[in-house]
Coordinates of C-alpha atoms in Angstrom, one line a residue:
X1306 CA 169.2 112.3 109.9
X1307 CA 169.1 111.3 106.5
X1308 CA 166.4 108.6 106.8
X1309 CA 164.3 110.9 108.9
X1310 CA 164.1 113.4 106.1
X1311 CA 162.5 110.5 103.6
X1312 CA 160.2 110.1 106.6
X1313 CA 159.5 113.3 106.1
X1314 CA 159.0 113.5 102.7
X1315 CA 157.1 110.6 102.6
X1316 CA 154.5 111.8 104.9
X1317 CA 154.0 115.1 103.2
X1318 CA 153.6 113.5 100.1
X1319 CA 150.3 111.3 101.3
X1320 CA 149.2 114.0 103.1
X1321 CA 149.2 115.8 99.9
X1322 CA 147.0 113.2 98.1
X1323 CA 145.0 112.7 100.6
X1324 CA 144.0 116.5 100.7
X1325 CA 143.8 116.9 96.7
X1326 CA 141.6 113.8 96.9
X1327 CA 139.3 115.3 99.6
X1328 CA 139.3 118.3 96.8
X1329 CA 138.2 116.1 93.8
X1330 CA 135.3 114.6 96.0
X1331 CA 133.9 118.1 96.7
X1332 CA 133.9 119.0 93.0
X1333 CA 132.2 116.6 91.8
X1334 CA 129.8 116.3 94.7
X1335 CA 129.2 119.8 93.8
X1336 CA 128.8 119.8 90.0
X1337 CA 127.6 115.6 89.6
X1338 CA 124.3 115.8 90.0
X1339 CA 123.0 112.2 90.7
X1340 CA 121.2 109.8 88.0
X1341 CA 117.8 109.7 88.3
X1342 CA 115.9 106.5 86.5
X1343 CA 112.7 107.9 84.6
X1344 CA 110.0 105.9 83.6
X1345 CA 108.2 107.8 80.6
X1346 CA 106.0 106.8 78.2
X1347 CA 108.3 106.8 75.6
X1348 CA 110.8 105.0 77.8
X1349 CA 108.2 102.1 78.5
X1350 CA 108.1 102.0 74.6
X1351 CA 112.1 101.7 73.7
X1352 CA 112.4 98.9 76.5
X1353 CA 109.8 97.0 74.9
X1354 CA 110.9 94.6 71.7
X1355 CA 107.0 94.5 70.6
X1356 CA 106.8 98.5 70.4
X1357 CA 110.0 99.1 67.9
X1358 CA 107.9 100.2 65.5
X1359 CA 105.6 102.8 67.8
X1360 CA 109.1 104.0 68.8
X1361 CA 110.6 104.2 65.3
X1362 CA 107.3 106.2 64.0
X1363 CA 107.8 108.5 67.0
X1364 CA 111.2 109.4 66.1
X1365 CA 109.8 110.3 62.4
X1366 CA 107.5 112.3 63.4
X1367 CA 109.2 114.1 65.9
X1368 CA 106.5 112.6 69.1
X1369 CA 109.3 111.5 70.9
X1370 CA 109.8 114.7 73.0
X1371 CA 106.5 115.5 72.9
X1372 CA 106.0 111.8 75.6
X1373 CA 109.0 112.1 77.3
X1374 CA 108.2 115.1 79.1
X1375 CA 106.3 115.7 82.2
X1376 CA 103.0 116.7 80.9
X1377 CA 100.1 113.5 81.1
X1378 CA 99.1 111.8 78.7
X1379 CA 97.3 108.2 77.8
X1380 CA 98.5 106.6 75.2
X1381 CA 96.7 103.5 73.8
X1382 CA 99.6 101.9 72.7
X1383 CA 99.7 99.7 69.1
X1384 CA 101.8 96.8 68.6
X1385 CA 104.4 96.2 66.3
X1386 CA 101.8 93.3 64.5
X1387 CA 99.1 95.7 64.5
X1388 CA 101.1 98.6 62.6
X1389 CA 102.2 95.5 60.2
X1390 CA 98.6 95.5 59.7
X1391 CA 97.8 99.3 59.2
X1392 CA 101.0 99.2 56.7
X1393 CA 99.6 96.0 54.6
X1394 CA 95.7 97.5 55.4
X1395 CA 96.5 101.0 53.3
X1396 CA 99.2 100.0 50.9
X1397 CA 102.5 100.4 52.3
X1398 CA 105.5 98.2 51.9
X1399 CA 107.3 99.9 55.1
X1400 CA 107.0 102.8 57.8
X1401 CA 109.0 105.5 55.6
X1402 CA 106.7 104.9 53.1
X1403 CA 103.5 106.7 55.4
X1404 CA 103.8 110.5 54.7
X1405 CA 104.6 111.9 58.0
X1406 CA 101.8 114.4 58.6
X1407 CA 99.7 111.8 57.9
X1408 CA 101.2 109.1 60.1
X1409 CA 101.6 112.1 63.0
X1410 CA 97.8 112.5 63.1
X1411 CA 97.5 108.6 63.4
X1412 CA 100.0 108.9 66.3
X1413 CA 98.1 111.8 67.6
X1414 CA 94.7 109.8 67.2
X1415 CA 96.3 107.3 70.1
X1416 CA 96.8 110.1 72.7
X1417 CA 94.3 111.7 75.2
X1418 CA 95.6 114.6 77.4
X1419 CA 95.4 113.4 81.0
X1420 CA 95.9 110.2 83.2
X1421 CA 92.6 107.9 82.2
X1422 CA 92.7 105.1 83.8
X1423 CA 90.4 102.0 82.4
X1424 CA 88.2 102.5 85.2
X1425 CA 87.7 106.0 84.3
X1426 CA 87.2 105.1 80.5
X1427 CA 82.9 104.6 79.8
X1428 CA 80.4 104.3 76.4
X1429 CA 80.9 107.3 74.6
X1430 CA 83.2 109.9 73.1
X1431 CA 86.3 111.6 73.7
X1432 CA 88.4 113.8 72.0
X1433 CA 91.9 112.6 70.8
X1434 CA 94.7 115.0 70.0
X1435 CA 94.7 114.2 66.6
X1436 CA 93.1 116.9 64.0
X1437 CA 90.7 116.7 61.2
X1438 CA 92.6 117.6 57.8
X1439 CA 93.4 121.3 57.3
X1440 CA 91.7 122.4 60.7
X1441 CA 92.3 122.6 64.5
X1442 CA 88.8 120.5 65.3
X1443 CA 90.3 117.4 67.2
X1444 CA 89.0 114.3 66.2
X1445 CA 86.6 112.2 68.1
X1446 CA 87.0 108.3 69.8
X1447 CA 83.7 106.1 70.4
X1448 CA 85.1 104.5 73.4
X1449 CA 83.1 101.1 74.1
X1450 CA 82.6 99.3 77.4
X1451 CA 80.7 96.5 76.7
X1452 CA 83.2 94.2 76.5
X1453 CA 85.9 95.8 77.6
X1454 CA 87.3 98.9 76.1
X1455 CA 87.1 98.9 72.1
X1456 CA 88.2 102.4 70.1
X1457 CA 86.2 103.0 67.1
X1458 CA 85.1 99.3 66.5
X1459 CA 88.7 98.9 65.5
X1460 CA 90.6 98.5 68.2
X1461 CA 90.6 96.4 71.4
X1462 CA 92.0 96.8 75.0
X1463 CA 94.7 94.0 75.4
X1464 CA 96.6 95.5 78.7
X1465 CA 95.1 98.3 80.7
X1466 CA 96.8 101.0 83.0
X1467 CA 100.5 100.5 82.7
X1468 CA 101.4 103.3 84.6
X1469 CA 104.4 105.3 83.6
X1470 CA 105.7 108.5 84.8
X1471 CA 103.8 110.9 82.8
X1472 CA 100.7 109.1 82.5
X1473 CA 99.1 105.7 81.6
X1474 CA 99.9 103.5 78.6
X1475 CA 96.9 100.8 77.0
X1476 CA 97.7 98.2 74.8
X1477 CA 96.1 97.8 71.9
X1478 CA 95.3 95.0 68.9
X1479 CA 95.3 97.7 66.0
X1480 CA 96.0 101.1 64.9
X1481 CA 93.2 103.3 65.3
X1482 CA 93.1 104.8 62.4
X1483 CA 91.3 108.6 61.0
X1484 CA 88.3 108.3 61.3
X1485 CA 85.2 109.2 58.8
X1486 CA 81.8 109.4 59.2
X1487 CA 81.1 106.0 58.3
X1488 CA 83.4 105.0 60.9
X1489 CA 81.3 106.2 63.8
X1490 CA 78.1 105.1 62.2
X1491 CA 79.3 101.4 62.3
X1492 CA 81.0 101.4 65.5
X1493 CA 78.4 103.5 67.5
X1494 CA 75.3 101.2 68.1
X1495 CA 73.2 104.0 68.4
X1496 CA 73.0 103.9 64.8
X1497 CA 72.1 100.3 63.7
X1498 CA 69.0 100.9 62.3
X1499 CA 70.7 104.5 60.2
X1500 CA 73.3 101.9 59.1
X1501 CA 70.6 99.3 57.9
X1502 CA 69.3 101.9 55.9
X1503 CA 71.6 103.7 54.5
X1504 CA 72.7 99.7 53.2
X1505 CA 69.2 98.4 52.4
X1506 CA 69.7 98.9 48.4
X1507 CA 72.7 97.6 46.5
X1508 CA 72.7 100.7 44.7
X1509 CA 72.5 103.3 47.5
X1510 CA 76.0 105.0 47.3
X1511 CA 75.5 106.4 50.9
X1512 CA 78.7 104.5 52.5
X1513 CA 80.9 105.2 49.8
X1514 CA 80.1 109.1 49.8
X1515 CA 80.6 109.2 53.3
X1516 CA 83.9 107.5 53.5
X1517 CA 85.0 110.2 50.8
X1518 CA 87.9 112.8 52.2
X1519 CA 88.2 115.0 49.1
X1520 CA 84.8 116.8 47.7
X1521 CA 81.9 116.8 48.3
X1522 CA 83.7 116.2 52.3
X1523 CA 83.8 117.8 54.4
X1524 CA 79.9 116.5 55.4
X1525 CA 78.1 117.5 57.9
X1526 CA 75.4 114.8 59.1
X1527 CA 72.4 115.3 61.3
X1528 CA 72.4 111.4 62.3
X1529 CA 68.9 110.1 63.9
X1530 CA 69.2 107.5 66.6
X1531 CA 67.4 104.0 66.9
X1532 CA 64.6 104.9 68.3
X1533 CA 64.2 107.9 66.4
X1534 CA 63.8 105.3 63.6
X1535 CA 61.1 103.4 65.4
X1536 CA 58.8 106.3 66.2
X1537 CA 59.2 107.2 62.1
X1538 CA 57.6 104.1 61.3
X1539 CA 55.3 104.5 64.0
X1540 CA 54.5 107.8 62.5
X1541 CA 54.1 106.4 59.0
X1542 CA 52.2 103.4 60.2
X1543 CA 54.7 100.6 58.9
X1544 CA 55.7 97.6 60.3
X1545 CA 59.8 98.0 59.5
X1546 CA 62.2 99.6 57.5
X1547 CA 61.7 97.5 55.0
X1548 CA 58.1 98.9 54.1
X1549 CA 59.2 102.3 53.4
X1550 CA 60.0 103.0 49.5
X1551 CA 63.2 102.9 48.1
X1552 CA 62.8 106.8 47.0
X1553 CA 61.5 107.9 50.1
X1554 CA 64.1 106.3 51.6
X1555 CA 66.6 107.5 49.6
X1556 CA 65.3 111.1 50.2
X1557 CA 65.0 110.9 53.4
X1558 CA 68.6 110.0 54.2
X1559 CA 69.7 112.9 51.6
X1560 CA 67.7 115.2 53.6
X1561 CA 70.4 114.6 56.2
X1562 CA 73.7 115.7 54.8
X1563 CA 75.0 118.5 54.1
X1564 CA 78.4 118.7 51.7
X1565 CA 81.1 120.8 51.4
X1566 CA 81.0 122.1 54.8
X1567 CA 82.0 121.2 58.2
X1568 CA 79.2 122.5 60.5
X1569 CA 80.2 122.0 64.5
X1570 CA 78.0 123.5 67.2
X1571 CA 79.8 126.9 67.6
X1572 CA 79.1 127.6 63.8
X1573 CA 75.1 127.4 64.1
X1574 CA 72.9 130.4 64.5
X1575 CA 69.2 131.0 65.4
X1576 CA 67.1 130.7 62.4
X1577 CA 69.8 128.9 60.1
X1578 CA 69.0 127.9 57.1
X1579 CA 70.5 124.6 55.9
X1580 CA 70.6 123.1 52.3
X1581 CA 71.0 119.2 52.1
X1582 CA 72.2 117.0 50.0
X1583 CA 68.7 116.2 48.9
X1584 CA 68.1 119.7 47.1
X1585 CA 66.1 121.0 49.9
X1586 CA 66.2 123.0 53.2
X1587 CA 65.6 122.9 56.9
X1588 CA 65.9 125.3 59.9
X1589 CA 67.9 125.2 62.7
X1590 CA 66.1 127.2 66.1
X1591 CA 68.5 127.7 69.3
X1592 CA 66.2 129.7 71.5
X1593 CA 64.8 126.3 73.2
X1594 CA 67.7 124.2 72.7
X1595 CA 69.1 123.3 69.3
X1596 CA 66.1 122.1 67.3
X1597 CA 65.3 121.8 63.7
X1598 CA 62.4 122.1 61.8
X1599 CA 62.1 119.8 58.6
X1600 CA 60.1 120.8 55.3
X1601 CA 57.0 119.3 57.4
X1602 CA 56.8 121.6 60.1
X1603 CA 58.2 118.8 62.0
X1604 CA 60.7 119.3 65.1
X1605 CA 63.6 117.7 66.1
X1606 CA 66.0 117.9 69.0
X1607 CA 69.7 118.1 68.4
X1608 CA 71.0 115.9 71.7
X1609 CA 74.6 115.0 70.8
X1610 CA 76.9 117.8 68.7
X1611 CA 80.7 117.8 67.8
X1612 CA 81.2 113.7 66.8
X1613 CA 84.1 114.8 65.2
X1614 CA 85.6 113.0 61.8
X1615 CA 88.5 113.4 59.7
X1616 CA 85.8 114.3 57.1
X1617 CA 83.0 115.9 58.7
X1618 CA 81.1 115.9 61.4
X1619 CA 77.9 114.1 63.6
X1620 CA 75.3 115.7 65.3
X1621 CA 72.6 113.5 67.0
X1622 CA 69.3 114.0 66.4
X1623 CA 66.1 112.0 68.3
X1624 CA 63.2 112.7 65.1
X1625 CA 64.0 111.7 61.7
X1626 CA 63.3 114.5 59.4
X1627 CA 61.5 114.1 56.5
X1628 CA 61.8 116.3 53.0
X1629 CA 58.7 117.3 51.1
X1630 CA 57.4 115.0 48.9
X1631 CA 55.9 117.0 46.6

């Protein structure tokens, strides 16, 4: 009798673990939920040794969250040799030495809203989600094709389309720095021959000005193409740039900046009035498009607007204008 009791015991007892087990395993299949492996951008980033220092300048400027969400985004990614560059390029010893609103906009200059894959990438520009100093007007990107995928003239395509789970990562050689006029205006072929000029003479100070972010910036600059150049000498009946004289010249490419004022195509009007750099006016006319009448009753077409730097901005023109030499 005795040992059948133990029996007993013994049986109630694992039938007792047995159900508070059962119990446990319910919980926690109720309130575990399971691990799910994500694959962000910023994910991709702190598994790669050669991206430490994207992923510590993330952290600083508080980015992290921003690409580890579930909104798209393409990143073109710099490596930790190319911010070694951009530190040594602008006088910094180490990351904590970038101030961080500056080094956020940088960060910001890398990132397109969107999945873009290479493919979808062409000659041209697109906005980044950076912004120029002091104002909501995102800054610009000269994407180039011709050789693969360049930004800016700066920096190159080394791995394209790494997809991640909120968008699309591109490697890249170098920071891509804030732009400024000058910037566009050497990377952008489309300007060559307004880049020849505005360097023909040592002691033109164009490139200098225009690489300026405190005053007379912000500039806005009416910027004539290649072949607007070509039908000007055509025009003047010269052979090359070369022939036309220096103060001409020098007028000339006055008579296409404006200072102290950051001009984008929602601020013109019909019938604007706009004072240059070289001391004299020109017209802007919307009703047939945006044109603008120069001190010689001559008309150009505005055909690109909104090449947006960090200290000013581009609009495309197809006519150079000329000033009145009188």
């Amino acid at each position: 009798m005795k040992h059948l009791l133990n029996l007993y015991r013994i049986a109630a007892g694992l039938f007792f673990l047995l159900a508070f087990t059962a119990c446990s395993d319910d919980d926690d299949n109720g309130t575990t939920p399971p691990v799910v492996e994500t694959n962000t951008i910023v994910d991709f980033v702190a598994a790669n040794d050669d991206y430490s220092s994207l992923e510590a300048a993330l952290e600083v400027t508080g980015l992290t969250s921003t690409l580890d969400g579930t909104e798209n985004y393409t990143v073109f990614a710099p490596d930790n040799d190319a911010f070694a560059d951009f530190l040594a390029d602008n006088g910094f010893s180490e990351l904590s030495e970038v101030p961080v609103a500056l080094l956020t906009q940088v960060l910001l200059n890398h990132v397109q809203m969107g999945e873009i894959m290479a493919a979808d990438l062409s000659t041209g520009y697109i906005p980044s989600m950076a912004t120029r100093t002091g104002s909501d007007d995102n800054l610009s990107m000269y994407i180039s094709t011709e050789n693969g995928v360049m930004i800016n003239g700066v920096a190159t395509v080394t791995a394209a389309n790494i997809e991640v789970d909120n968008g699309v990562i591109h490697a890249v050689d170098e920071v891509i720095g804030l732009p400024t006029i000058v910037t566009f205006a050497l990377a952008d072929p489309t300007f060559d021959t307004l880049v020849a000029a505005l360097t023909r003479e040592d002691d033109f100070t164009f490139v200098s000005t225009l690489m300026m972010t405190d005053s007379p910036a912000p500039f806005t600059v009416f910027a004539p193409t290649n072949n607007a150049f070509v039908d000007l000498l055509a025009e003047l009946e010269m052979n090359s740039l070369g022939d036309i004289p220096t103060d001409v010249l020098a007028s000339t490419l006055s008579y296409h900046v404006v200072t102290e004022a950051n001009v984008r195509s929602g601020d013109i009007m019909d019938d604007m009035e706009v004072s240059t750099l070289a001391g004299q006016m020109f017209t802007i006319n919307t009703e047939n498009g945006a044109q603008i009448t120069d001190a010689n009753g001559r008309i150009a077409d505005i055909i690109l607007v909104d090449v947006q730097a960090n200290n000013g901005v581009i609009h495309v023109v197809d006519t150079v204008l000329l000033p009145s030499m009188e």
